[in-house]
Each structure stands twice: as structure tokens, then as C-alpha cells.
N, CA and C atoms as an extended XYZ file, in Angstrom:
525
Properties=species:S:1:pos:R:3:atomname:S:1:resname:S:1:resid:I:1 pbc="F F F"
N       -10.702      -20.022      -13.263 N   UNK     1
C       -12.033      -19.999      -12.671 CA  UNK     1
C       -12.288      -21.325      -11.963 C   UNK     1
N       -13.297      -21.327      -11.160 N   UNK     2
C       -13.605      -22.479      -10.333 CA  UNK     2
C       -14.044      -23.629      -11.233 C   UNK     2
N       -15.112      -23.451      -12.027 N   UNK     3
C       -15.521      -24.362      -13.069 CA  UNK     3
C       -15.733      -25.793      -12.656 C   UNK     3
N       -16.628      -26.052      -11.734 N   UNK     4
C       -16.910      -27.436      -11.334 CA  UNK     4
C       -18.367      -27.549      -11.002 C   UNK     4
N       -18.970      -28.689      -11.279 N   UNK     5
C       -20.373      -28.913      -10.976 CA  UNK     5
C       -20.505      -30.187      -10.187 C   UNK     5
N       -20.679      -30.042       -8.872 N   UNK     6
C       -20.815      -31.224       -8.008 CA  UNK     6
C       -22.089      -31.045       -7.189 C   UNK     6
N       -22.586      -32.113       -6.652 N   UNK     7
C       -23.815      -32.071       -5.862 CA  UNK     7
C       -23.591      -31.504       -4.457 C   UNK     7
N       -22.455      -31.761       -3.844 N   UNK     8
C       -22.182      -31.193       -2.540 CA  UNK     8
C       -20.689      -31.059       -2.332 C   UNK     8
N       -20.346      -30.192       -1.371 N   UNK     9
C       -18.935      -29.883       -1.175 CA  UNK     9
C       -18.146      -31.052       -0.591 C   UNK     9
N       -18.825      -32.073       -0.059 N   UNK    10
C       -18.106      -33.207        0.497 CA  UNK    10
C       -17.342      -33.996       -0.615 C   UNK    10
N       -17.819      -33.848       -1.846 N   UNK    11
C       -17.140      -34.546       -2.959 CA  UNK    11
C       -15.927      -33.742       -3.485 C   UNK    11
N       -15.741      -32.574       -2.960 N   UNK    12
C       -14.599      -31.769       -3.420 CA  UNK    12
C       -13.380      -32.118       -2.633 C   UNK    12
N       -12.209      -32.138       -3.289 N   UNK    13
C       -10.978      -32.345       -2.539 CA  UNK    13
C       -10.789      -31.177       -1.564 C   UNK    13
N       -10.154      -31.444       -0.427 N   UNK    14
C        -9.948      -30.430        0.619 CA  UNK    14
C        -9.181      -29.234        0.019 C   UNK    14
N        -8.194      -29.507       -0.839 N   UNK    15
C        -7.417      -28.416       -1.411 CA  UNK    15
C        -8.261      -27.518       -2.301 C   UNK    15
N        -9.361      -28.038       -2.833 N   UNK    16
C       -10.234      -27.228       -3.675 CA  UNK    16
C       -11.094      -26.321       -2.791 C   UNK    16
N       -11.627      -26.880       -1.701 N   UNK    17
C       -12.468      -26.074       -0.793 CA  UNK    17
C       -11.620      -25.012       -0.089 C   UNK    17
N       -10.474      -25.382        0.373 N   UNK    18
C        -9.604      -24.439        1.063 CA  UNK    18
C        -8.637      -23.828        0.038 C   UNK    18
N        -9.167      -23.216       -0.976 N   UNK    19
C        -8.391      -22.644       -2.062 CA  UNK    19
C        -7.465      -21.553       -1.506 C   UNK    19
N        -6.151      -21.775       -1.520 N   UNK    20
C        -5.258      -20.819       -0.892 CA  UNK    20
C        -4.881      -19.654       -1.835 C   UNK    20
N        -4.968      -18.461       -1.335 N   UNK    21
C        -4.476      -17.286       -2.050 CA  UNK    21
C        -3.610      -16.507       -1.082 C   UNK    21
N        -3.078      -15.435       -1.555 N   UNK    22
C        -2.251      -14.578       -0.681 CA  UNK    22
C        -3.113      -13.742        0.262 C   UNK    22
N        -4.419      -13.643       -0.014 N   UNK    23
C        -5.268      -12.794        0.750 CA  UNK    23
C        -6.283      -13.623        1.527 C   UNK    23
N        -6.167      -13.569        2.854 N   UNK    24
C        -7.038      -14.370        3.715 CA  UNK    24
C        -8.506      -14.045        3.482 C   UNK    24
N        -8.812      -12.744        3.270 N   UNK    25
C       -10.233      -12.381        3.049 CA  UNK    25
C       -10.775      -12.960        1.746 C   UNK    25
N        -9.920      -13.130        0.741 N   UNK    26
C       -10.376      -13.755       -0.491 CA  UNK    26
C       -10.641      -15.245       -0.243 C   UNK    26
N        -9.758      -15.872        0.493 N   UNK    27
C        -9.994      -17.286        0.872 CA  UNK    27
C       -11.316      -17.431        1.584 C   UNK    27
N       -11.569      -16.559        2.561 N   UNK    28
C       -12.845      -16.648        3.296 CA  UNK    28
C       -14.023      -16.457        2.402 C   UNK    28
N       -13.946      -15.489        1.497 N   UNK    29
C       -15.054      -15.260        0.574 CA  UNK    29
C       -15.308      -16.476       -0.291 C   UNK    29
N       -14.245      -17.074       -0.782 N   UNK    30
C       -14.393      -18.284       -1.607 CA  UNK    30
C       -15.007      -19.412       -0.784 C   UNK    30
N       -14.490      -19.628        0.410 N   UNK    31
C       -14.995      -20.726        1.239 CA  UNK    31
C       -16.436      -20.461        1.632 C   UNK    31
N       -16.801      -19.195        1.900 N   UNK    32
C       -18.205      -18.884        2.155 CA  UNK    32
C       -19.057      -19.213        0.935 C   UNK    32
N       -18.556      -18.867       -0.188 N   UNK    33
C       -19.297      -19.141       -1.426 CA  UNK    33
C       -19.532      -20.622       -1.620 C   UNK    33
N       -18.516      -21.424       -1.419 N   UNK    34
C       -18.635      -22.857       -1.631 CA  UNK    34
C       -19.560      -23.497       -0.596 C   UNK    34
N       -19.465      -23.055        0.655 N   UNK    35
C       -20.231      -23.693        1.764 CA  UNK    35
C       -21.467      -22.933        2.157 C   UNK    35
N       -21.328      -21.673        2.505 N   UNK    36
C       -22.408      -20.939        3.154 CA  UNK    36
C       -23.553      -20.507        2.222 C   UNK    36
N       -23.312      -20.424        0.923 N   UNK    37
C       -24.376      -20.027        0.021 CA  UNK    37
C       -25.181      -21.223       -0.475 C   UNK    37
N       -25.125      -22.294        0.300 N   UNK    38
C       -25.904      -23.481       -0.008 CA  UNK    38
C       -26.872      -23.752        1.173 C   UNK    38
N       -28.018      -23.102        1.196 N   UNK    39
C       -28.915      -23.305        2.302 CA  UNK    39
C       -29.380      -24.761        2.414 C   UNK    39
N       -29.389      -25.441        1.304 N   UNK    40
C       -29.757      -26.867        1.283 CA  UNK    40
C       -28.545      -27.622        0.749 C   UNK    40
N       -28.018      -28.538        1.516 N   UNK    41
C       -26.778      -29.195        1.119 CA  UNK    41
C       -26.929      -29.999       -0.184 C   UNK    41
N       -28.157      -30.210       -0.642 N   UNK    42
C       -28.326      -30.934       -1.889 CA  UNK    42
C       -28.092      -30.053       -3.121 C   UNK    42
N       -27.908      -28.736       -2.876 N   UNK    43
C       -27.690      -27.840       -4.012 CA  UNK    43
C       -26.319      -28.127       -4.648 C   UNK    43
N       -26.299      -28.068       -5.935 N   UNK    44
C       -25.030      -28.214       -6.629 CA  UNK    44
C       -24.315      -26.879       -6.611 C   UNK    44
N       -23.058      -26.914       -6.987 N   UNK    45
C       -22.263      -25.669       -7.085 CA  UNK    45
C       -22.972      -24.714       -8.041 C   UNK    45
N       -23.465      -25.205       -9.185 N   UNK    46
C       -24.159      -24.394      -10.144 CA  UNK    46
C       -25.381      -23.729       -9.533 C   UNK    46
N       -26.144      -24.517       -8.787 N   UNK    47
C       -27.362      -23.965       -8.171 CA  UNK    47
C       -27.004      -22.950       -7.100 C   UNK    47
N       -25.989      -23.220       -6.333 N   UNK    48
C       -25.551      -22.262       -5.295 CA  UNK    48
C       -25.106      -20.962       -5.942 C   UNK    48
N       -24.320      -21.070       -7.000 N   UNK    49
C       -23.880      -19.843       -7.721 CA  UNK    49
C       -25.052      -19.097       -8.328 C   UNK    49
N       -25.986      -19.833       -8.897 N   UNK    50
C       -27.172      -19.196       -9.482 CA  UNK    50
C       -27.997      -18.471       -8.424 C   UNK    50
N       -28.164      -19.102       -7.256 N   UNK    51
C       -28.882      -18.431       -6.161 CA  UNK    51
C       -28.180      -17.158       -5.743 C   UNK    51
N       -26.894      -17.230       -5.601 N   UNK    52
C       -26.135      -16.045       -5.204 CA  UNK    52
C       -26.244      -14.944       -6.249 C   UNK    52
N       -26.117      -15.291       -7.512 N   UNK    53
C       -26.221      -14.297       -8.580 CA  UNK    53
C       -27.609      -13.694       -8.577 C   UNK    53
N       -28.647      -14.477       -8.351 N   UNK    54
C       -30.025      -13.958       -8.325 CA  UNK    54
C       -30.180      -12.938       -7.207 C   UNK    54
N       -29.483      -13.122       -6.066 N   UNK    55
C       -29.540      -12.141       -4.973 CA  UNK    55
C       -28.993      -10.793       -5.409 C   UNK    55
N       -28.171      -10.805       -6.442 N   UNK    56
C       -27.563       -9.594       -6.959 CA  UNK    56
C       -28.176       -9.191       -8.328 C   UNK    56
N       -29.316       -9.753       -8.653 N   UNK    57
C       -30.036       -9.329       -9.859 CA  UNK    57
C       -29.674      -10.038      -11.148 C   UNK    57
N       -28.811      -11.034      -11.113 N   UNK    58
C       -28.448      -11.773      -12.321 CA  UNK    58
C       -29.294      -13.025      -12.363 C   UNK    58
N       -30.190      -13.114      -13.354 N   UNK    59
C       -31.137      -14.220      -13.390 CA  UNK    59
C       -30.912      -15.150      -14.598 C   UNK    59
N       -29.901      -14.912      -15.393 N   UNK    60
C       -29.611      -15.755      -16.552 CA  UNK    60
C       -29.259      -17.157      -16.078 C   UNK    60
N       -29.898      -18.209      -16.626 N   UNK    61
C       -29.575      -19.573      -16.232 CA  UNK    61
C       -28.125      -19.894      -16.662 C   UNK    61
N       -27.458      -20.668      -15.807 N   UNK    62
C       -26.067      -21.004      -16.113 CA  UNK    62
C       -25.786      -22.450      -15.690 C   UNK    62
N       -24.916      -23.104      -16.392 N   UNK    63
C       -24.500      -24.472      -16.014 CA  UNK    63
C       -23.003      -24.503      -16.163 C   UNK    63
N       -22.305      -24.684      -15.026 N   UNK    64
C       -20.847      -24.744      -15.070 CA  UNK    64
C       -20.425      -26.163      -15.403 C   UNK    64
N       -19.360      -26.261      -16.161 N   UNK    65
C       -18.822      -27.577      -16.555 CA  UNK    65
C       -17.696      -27.963      -15.650 C   UNK    65
N       -17.481      -29.269      -15.483 N   UNK    66
C       -16.387      -29.720      -14.600 CA  UNK    66
C       -15.025      -29.198      -15.032 C   UNK    66
N       -14.814      -29.064      -16.298 N   UNK    67
C       -13.517      -28.584      -16.818 CA  UNK    67
C       -13.725      -27.169      -17.349 C   UNK    67
N       -13.150      -26.120      -16.705 N   UNK    68
C       -13.363      -24.752      -17.143 CA  UNK    68
C       -12.875      -24.501      -18.561 C   UNK    68
N       -11.962      -25.307      -19.045 N   UNK    69
C       -11.477      -25.127      -20.422 CA  UNK    69
C       -12.574      -25.418      -21.446 C   UNK    69
N       -13.595      -26.163      -21.041 N   UNK    70
C       -14.697      -26.480      -21.968 CA  UNK    70
C       -15.860      -25.477      -21.882 C   UNK    70
N       -15.751      -24.508      -20.968 N   UNK    71
C       -16.797      -23.498      -20.837 CA  UNK    71
C       -16.588      -22.382      -21.835 C   UNK    71
N       -17.673      -21.770      -22.275 N   UNK    72
C       -17.536      -20.603      -23.136 CA  UNK    72
C       -17.114      -19.415      -22.245 C   UNK    72
N       -16.646      -18.363      -22.870 N   UNK    73
C       -16.136      -17.182      -22.134 CA  UNK    73
C       -17.217      -16.528      -21.270 C   UNK    73
N       -18.467      -16.502      -21.748 N   UNK    74
C       -19.519      -15.886      -20.999 CA  UNK    74
C       -19.753      -16.657      -19.699 C   UNK    74
N       -19.786      -17.989      -19.776 N   UNK    75
C       -19.985      -18.822      -18.571 CA  UNK    75
C       -18.838      -18.617      -17.602 C   UNK    75
N       -17.624      -18.549      -18.144 N   UNK    76
C       -16.465      -18.316      -17.284 CA  UNK    76
C       -16.567      -16.962      -16.599 C   UNK    76
N       -17.025      -15.962      -17.329 N   UNK    77
C       -17.186      -14.636      -16.764 CA  UNK    77
C       -18.289      -14.646      -15.696 C   UNK    77
N       -19.390      -15.369      -15.944 N   UNK    78
C       -20.487      -15.450      -14.957 CA  UNK    78
C       -19.993      -16.145      -13.702 C   UNK    78
N       -19.156      -17.159      -13.841 N   UNK    79
C       -18.595      -17.842      -12.691 CA  UNK    79
C       -17.705      -16.872      -11.876 C   UNK    79
N       -16.918      -16.091      -12.559 N   UNK    80
C       -16.106      -15.080      -11.867 CA  UNK    80
C       -17.011      -14.077      -11.137 C   UNK    80
N       -18.086      -13.668      -11.812 N   UNK    81
C       -19.042      -12.730      -11.228 CA  UNK    81
C       -19.665      -13.334       -9.956 C   UNK    81
N       -19.969      -14.633       -9.957 N   UNK    82
C       -20.526      -15.297       -8.788 CA  UNK    82
C       -19.521      -15.225       -7.619 C   UNK    82
N       -18.266      -15.446       -7.915 N   UNK    83
C       -17.241      -15.341       -6.867 CA  UNK    83
C       -17.138      -13.917       -6.342 C   UNK    83
N       -17.178      -12.948       -7.228 N   UNK    84
C       -17.113      -11.543       -6.815 CA  UNK    84
C       -18.327      -11.190       -5.934 C   UNK    84
N       -19.496      -11.738       -6.296 N   UNK    85
C       -20.701      -11.486       -5.478 CA  UNK    85
C       -20.493      -12.108       -4.086 C   UNK    85
N       -19.887      -13.297       -4.043 N   UNK    86
C       -19.621      -13.919       -2.742 CA  UNK    86
C       -18.654      -13.063       -1.937 C   UNK    86
N       -17.632      -12.542       -2.605 N   UNK    87
C       -16.652      -11.671       -1.894 CA  UNK    87
C       -17.375      -10.408       -1.390 C   UNK    87
N       -18.217       -9.819       -2.242 N   UNK    88
C       -18.977       -8.623       -1.832 CA  UNK    88
C       -19.858       -8.955       -0.615 C   UNK    88
N       -20.545      -10.060       -0.687 N   UNK    89
C       -21.398      -10.470        0.425 CA  UNK    89
C       -20.602      -10.665        1.703 C   UNK    89
N       -19.414      -11.244        1.561 N   UNK    90
C       -18.571      -11.460        2.735 CA  UNK    90
C       -18.166      -10.133        3.378 C   UNK    90
N       -17.728       -9.183        2.523 N   UNK    91
C       -17.357       -7.887        3.037 CA  UNK    91
C       -18.555       -7.179        3.649 C   UNK    91
N       -19.683       -7.231        2.960 N   UNK    92
C       -20.902       -6.557        3.441 CA  UNK    92
C       -21.343       -7.130        4.806 C   UNK    92
N       -21.317       -8.440        4.935 N   UNK    93
C       -21.725       -9.051        6.223 CA  UNK    93
C       -20.738       -8.689        7.326 C   UNK    93
N       -19.467       -8.529        7.018 N   UNK    94
C       -18.493       -8.105        8.020 CA  UNK    94
C       -18.727       -6.669        8.423 C   UNK    94
N       -19.029       -5.798        7.456 N   UNK    95
C       -19.320       -4.393        7.787 CA  UNK    95
C       -20.560       -4.333        8.689 C   UNK    95
N       -21.599       -5.059        8.311 N   UNK    96
C       -22.833       -5.040        9.118 CA  UNK    96
C       -22.600       -5.577       10.523 C   UNK    96
N       -21.796       -6.633       10.615 N   UNK    97
C       -21.553       -7.252       11.929 CA  UNK    97
C       -20.704       -6.351       12.827 C   UNK    97
N       -19.780       -5.600       12.233 N   UNK    98
C       -18.853       -4.788       13.051 CA  UNK    98
C       -19.245       -3.313       13.138 C   UNK    98
N       -20.312       -2.907       12.463 N   UNK    99
C       -20.740       -1.510       12.489 CA  UNK    99
C       -21.029       -1.021       13.891 C   UNK    99
N       -21.778       -1.761       14.731 N   UNK   100
C       -22.047       -1.253       16.075 CA  UNK   100
C       -20.808       -1.017       16.909 C   UNK   100
N       -19.831       -1.921       16.825 N   UNK   101
C       -18.583       -1.735       17.575 CA  UNK   101
C       -17.805       -0.537       17.025 C   UNK   101
N       -17.812       -0.379       15.710 N   UNK   102
C       -17.135        0.757       15.095 CA  UNK   102
C       -17.793        2.072       15.564 C   UNK   102
N       -19.127        2.099       15.543 N   UNK   103
C       -19.825        3.297       15.981 CA  UNK   103
C       -19.539        3.652       17.440 C   UNK   103
N       -19.522        2.618       18.300 N   UNK   104
C       -19.237        2.818       19.728 CA  UNK   104
C       -17.831        3.381       19.927 C   UNK   104
N       -16.865        2.806       19.226 N   UNK   105
C       -15.461        3.276       19.323 CA  UNK   105
C       -15.308        4.687       18.787 C   UNK   105
N       -15.971        4.992       17.684 N   UNK   106
C       -15.889        6.325       17.119 CA  UNK   106
C       -16.488        7.340       18.082 C   UNK   106
N       -17.679        7.012       18.685 N   UNK   107
C       -18.325        7.891       19.615 CA  UNK   107
C       -17.414        8.180       20.811 C   UNK   107
N       -16.727        7.149       21.283 N   UNK   108
C       -15.785        7.304       22.403 CA  UNK   108
C       -14.675        8.295       22.021 C   UNK   108
N       -14.148        8.133       20.842 N   UNK   109
C       -13.057        9.051       20.367 CA  UNK   109
C       -13.596       10.476       20.262 C   UNK   109
N       -14.764       10.656       19.704 N   UNK   110
C       -15.349       11.990       19.553 CA  UNK   110
C       -15.592       12.609       20.916 C   UNK   110
N       -16.092       11.806       21.867 N   UNK   111
C       -16.391       12.325       23.196 CA  UNK   111
C       -15.167       12.732       23.978 C   UNK   111
N       -13.979       12.247       23.570 N   UNK   112
C       -12.749       12.683       24.228 CA  UNK   112
C       -12.439       14.136       23.965 C   UNK   112
N       -13.031       14.697       22.883 N   UNK   113
C       -12.886       16.101       22.577 CA  UNK   113
C       -11.532       16.517       22.001 C   UNK   113
N       -10.774       15.546       21.511 N   UNK   114
C        -9.433       15.849       20.998 CA  UNK   114
C        -9.417       16.033       19.474 C   UNK   114
N       -10.512       15.710       18.800 N   UNK   115
C       -10.531       15.819       17.342 CA  UNK   115
C       -10.805       17.244       16.908 C   UNK   115
N       -10.226       17.591       15.783 N   UNK   116
C       -10.521       18.875       15.150 CA  UNK   116
C       -11.827       18.727       14.393 C   UNK   116
N       -12.549       19.836       14.140 N   UNK   117
C       -13.841       19.749       13.468 CA  UNK   117
C       -13.785       19.015       12.105 C   UNK   117
N       -12.687       19.132       11.383 N   UNK   118
C       -12.598       18.522       10.051 CA  UNK   118
C       -12.235       17.040       10.083 C   UNK   118
N       -11.915       16.509       11.261 N   UNK   119
C       -11.439       15.133       11.364 CA  UNK   119
C       -12.621       14.162       11.463 C   UNK   119
N       -12.939       13.556       10.319 N   UNK   120
C       -13.998       12.561       10.197 CA  UNK   120
C       -13.394       11.169       10.396 C   UNK   120
N       -14.270       10.166       10.403 N   UNK   121
C       -13.775        8.790       10.479 CA  UNK   121
C       -12.817        8.503        9.337 C   UNK   121
N       -13.214        8.924        8.157 N   UNK   122
C       -12.354        8.692        6.981 CA  UNK   122
C       -11.015        9.395        7.140 C   UNK   122
N       -11.031       10.595        7.669 N   UNK   123
C        -9.806       11.352        7.872 CA  UNK   123
C        -8.890       10.627        8.865 C   UNK   123
N        -9.467       10.175        9.963 N   UNK   124
C        -8.670        9.495       10.996 CA  UNK   124
C        -8.122        8.195       10.462 C   UNK   124
N        -8.891        7.495        9.615 N   UNK   125
C        -8.415        6.230        9.032 CA  UNK   125
C        -7.400        6.434        7.903 C   UNK   125
N        -7.248        7.641        7.424 N   UNK   126
C        -6.338        7.912        6.356 CA  UNK   126
C        -4.913        7.914        6.884 C   UNK   126
N        -4.368        6.729        7.043 N   UNK   127
C        -3.048        6.567        7.702 CA  UNK   127
C        -1.930        7.306        6.946 C   UNK   127
N        -1.909        7.259        5.599 N   UNK   128
C        -0.807        7.997        4.968 CA  UNK   128
C        -0.781        9.457        5.334 C   UNK   128
N        -1.962       10.103        5.395 N   UNK   129
C        -1.985       11.519        5.757 CA  UNK   129
C        -1.532       11.708        7.201 C   UNK   129
N        -2.014       10.829        8.100 N   UNK   130
C        -1.598       10.941        9.503 CA  UNK   130
C        -0.135       10.693        9.622 C   UNK   130
N         0.394        9.677        8.934 N   UNK   131
C         1.810        9.367        8.998 CA  UNK   131
C         2.620       10.525        8.478 C   UNK   131
N         2.159       11.109        7.408 N   UNK   132
C         2.875       12.260        6.824 CA  UNK   132
C         2.905       13.427        7.836 C   UNK   132
N         1.783       13.673        8.467 N   UNK   133
C         1.718       14.738        9.487 CA  UNK   133
C         2.651       14.412       10.641 C   UNK   133
N         2.643       13.185       11.090 N   UNK   134
C         3.510       12.788       12.199 CA  UNK   134
C         4.978       12.899       11.802 C   UNK   134
N         5.320       12.453       10.621 N   UNK   135
C         6.715       12.541       10.145 CA  UNK   135
C         7.124       13.991       10.084 C   UNK   135
N         6.258       14.853        9.562 N   UNK   136
C         6.554       16.278        9.473 CA  UNK   136
C         6.726       16.889       10.867 C   UNK   136
N         5.838       16.537       11.780 N   UNK   137
C         5.914       17.079       13.127 CA  UNK   137
C         7.171       16.583       13.827 C   UNK   137
N         7.507       15.289       13.650 N   UNK   138
C         8.703       14.742       14.267 CA  UNK   138
C         9.949       15.427       13.679 C   UNK   138
N         9.940       15.665       12.407 N   UNK   139
C        11.056       16.348       11.765 CA  UNK   139
C        11.266       17.742       12.373 C   UNK   139
N        10.144       18.498       12.518 N   UNK   140
C        10.230       19.814       13.121 CA  UNK   140
C        10.685       19.731       14.581 C   UNK   140
N        10.199       18.724       15.300 N   UNK   141
C        10.623       18.543       16.694 CA  UNK   141
C        12.112       18.237       16.781 C   UNK   141
N        12.590       17.344       15.936 N   UNK   142
C        14.000       17.009       15.920 CA  UNK   142
C        14.854       18.232       15.610 C   UNK   142
N        14.382       19.042       14.668 N   UNK   143
C        15.115       20.267       14.298 CA  UNK   143
C        15.124       21.235       15.480 C   UNK   143
N        14.006       21.384       16.203 N   UNK   144
C        13.945       22.248       17.366 CA  UNK   144
C        14.848       21.735       18.485 C   UNK   144
N        14.900       20.414       18.657 N   UNK   145
C        15.796       19.841       19.679 CA  UNK   145
C        17.248       20.136       19.370 C   UNK   145
N        17.618       20.011       18.057 N   UNK   146
C        19.007       20.318       17.678 CA  UNK   146
C        19.308       21.803       17.917 C   UNK   146
N        18.372       22.689       17.611 N   UNK   147
C        18.577       24.133       17.848 CA  UNK   147
C        18.706       24.400       19.338 C   UNK   147
N        17.907       23.733       20.167 N   UNK   148
C        17.978       23.902       21.606 CA  UNK   148
C        19.321       23.417       22.122 C   UNK   148
N        19.808       22.280       21.635 N   UNK   149
C        21.116       21.765       22.033 CA  UNK   149
C        22.217       22.744       21.698 C   UNK   149
N        22.138       23.380       20.523 N   UNK   150
C        23.158       24.367       20.137 CA  UNK   150
C        23.101       25.565       21.089 C   UNK   150
N        21.915       26.067       21.413 N   UNK   151
C        21.765       27.201       22.314 CA  UNK   151
C        22.263       26.841       23.710 C   UNK   151
N        21.873       25.646       24.205 N   UNK   152
C        22.331       25.218       25.537 CA  UNK   152
C        23.836       25.056       25.582 C   UNK   152
N        24.431       24.471       24.573 N   UNK   153
C        25.890       24.296       24.532 CA  UNK   153
C        26.582       25.647       24.521 C   UNK   153
N        26.061       26.529       23.719 N   UNK   154
C        26.634       27.887       23.626 CA  UNK   154
C        26.522       28.611       24.958 C   UNK   154
N        25.343       28.492       25.601 N   UNK   155
C        25.176       29.150       26.906 CA  UNK   155
C        26.111       28.547       27.930 C   UNK   155
N        26.232       27.215       27.983 N   UNK   156
C        27.155       26.564       28.939 CA  UNK   156
C        28.582       27.011       28.724 C   UNK   156
N        29.026       27.070       27.464 N   UNK   157
C        30.362       27.501       27.170 CA  UNK   157
C        30.597       28.938       27.585 C   UNK   157
N        29.569       29.763       27.335 N   UNK   158
C        29.668       31.184       27.715 CA  UNK   158
C        29.774       31.315       29.244 C   UNK   158
N        28.978       30.545       29.971 N   UNK   159
C        29.011       30.600       31.448 CA  UNK   159
C        30.361       30.128       31.964 C   UNK   159
N        30.913       29.087       31.348 N   UNK   160
C        32.224       28.584       31.759 CA  UNK   160
C        33.272       29.695       31.566 C   UNK   160
N        33.190       30.380       30.427 N   UNK   161
C        34.118       31.476       30.147 CA  UNK   161
C        33.981       32.582       31.188 C   UNK   161
N        32.728       32.975       31.426 N   UNK   162
C        32.488       34.059       32.407 CA  UNK   162
C        32.990       33.651       33.790 C   UNK   162
N        32.692       32.433       34.222 N   UNK   163
C        33.125       31.987       35.547 CA  UNK   163
C        34.672       31.910       35.611 C   UNK   163
N        35.297       31.405       34.538 N   UNK   164
C        36.761       31.224       34.554 CA  UNK   164
C        37.469       32.559       34.461 C   UNK   164
N        36.843       33.556       33.921 N   UNK   165
C        37.563       34.848       33.703 CA  UNK   165
C        36.946       36.009       34.489 C   UNK   165
N        36.142       35.717       35.508 N   UNK   166
C        35.463       36.794       36.275 CA  UNK   166
C        36.492       37.728       36.933 C   UNK   166
N        37.509       37.167       37.559 N   UNK   167
C        38.528       38.021       38.165 CA  UNK   167
C        39.224       38.857       37.137 C   UNK   167
N        39.587       38.278       36.026 N   UNK   168
C        40.270       39.013       34.968 CA  UNK   168
C        39.436       40.196       34.483 C   UNK   168
N        38.149       39.975       34.330 N   UNK   169
C        37.243       41.030       33.890 CA  UNK   169
C        37.204       42.148       34.919 C   UNK   169
N        37.163       41.776       36.228 N   UNK   170
C        37.159       42.762       37.282 CA  UNK   170
C        38.485       43.560       37.238 C   UNK   170
N        39.595       42.896       37.077 N   UNK   171
C        40.885       43.588       37.024 CA  UNK   171
C        40.967       44.589       35.879 C   UNK   171
N        40.401       44.180       34.723 N   UNK   172
C        40.439       45.083       33.581 CA  UNK   172
C        39.615       46.335       33.877 C   UNK   172
N        38.497       46.197       34.548 N   UNK   173
C        37.662       47.355       34.852 CA  UNK   173
C        38.363       48.290       35.863 C   UNK   173
N        39.168       47.737       36.710 N   UNK   174
C        39.846       48.572       37.721 CA  UNK   174
C        41.024       49.327       37.148 C   UNK   174
N        41.518       48.896       36.012 N   UNK   175
C        42.661       49.611       35.422 CA  UNK   175
C        42.325       50.994       35.027 C   UNK   175
């Protein structure tokens, strides 16, 4: 857990503020939590976390300790909850910010008239289902191409035979 109580983020080491994880969106949520949820730069980390938790209905007073090993389990859990609230807020603000562009793009797709009635936004975004459909269609197309090649080869060979033996066939009929 984060477990630190400082008066402002300038006192934090850079590596603490830019906490690296494998997920860029988690890093952003954490950095937003440390910086953006402090409307007044004089707020401590504890106050910023408390304000954020209050926005989500958690009003229990909390005081984070500099060393998370000295915190009780409930405080550690509350600190984790504050971070999760920050992550939720980050995702929510991104959804709200990008909703108009998403709606415009969806309307454009719908207006093209190529969607089936059952194809919703969720359906279109369901890549595994689309990929599965595409793989299945490609497999059937490849199979049809192979069958066509067999028929074309057979027809070409038959025409070669007919052309090469046309006189012979005529002679046989005259006998």
C-alpha cells in the first residue's frame, strides 16, 4: 500500500509519485490520486484520500502512517480503497470525456447501413466473437478456393485431353 502522510507531493521522491506498474492506466490513476485530488496543495495525502473517499460515501476518519507496516489492516484496506476510488474516478472521467466522440463514431457506423439489427456497440466491440466469425469465414473461403482450384485444374486437363484427341475421337466415330 501507499502508506505515507506528507503535506504536499513536492516532498515525495519522484519514483514514488511516478509509481511504475505494468499498466499505464493504473499509473495514471495513481498519479491523479496523488496530484489531482488535492484541490488545495496544502492538503496532506491523508486529507486528499479522505476527500476522495467522502466523494464515494466513505466518511470514516483515517490517518495513514508513514510506514505501512505500522498501520492496522483496516487502515491499509481503506488506503487501498482510496486508490481504487481514484482509479474508478480516472476511468469515469475518461468515459465522460470520450462519450461524445464515441457516440458520433457509432452514429456514423450505424448510418452506413451495414450493421445487422442485432449488432450493438457491445457486439461490435466483442473482438473475440468477431475474430471467431472472421476465422470461420476465412476458413470456409479457403476451402472454397481449394475446391475451385480442383475443379479448374480438372476442367483444364479435360480440355487439354479433348483438344489433343479431337481427331482421334472423330476417327473412332467414322469407323
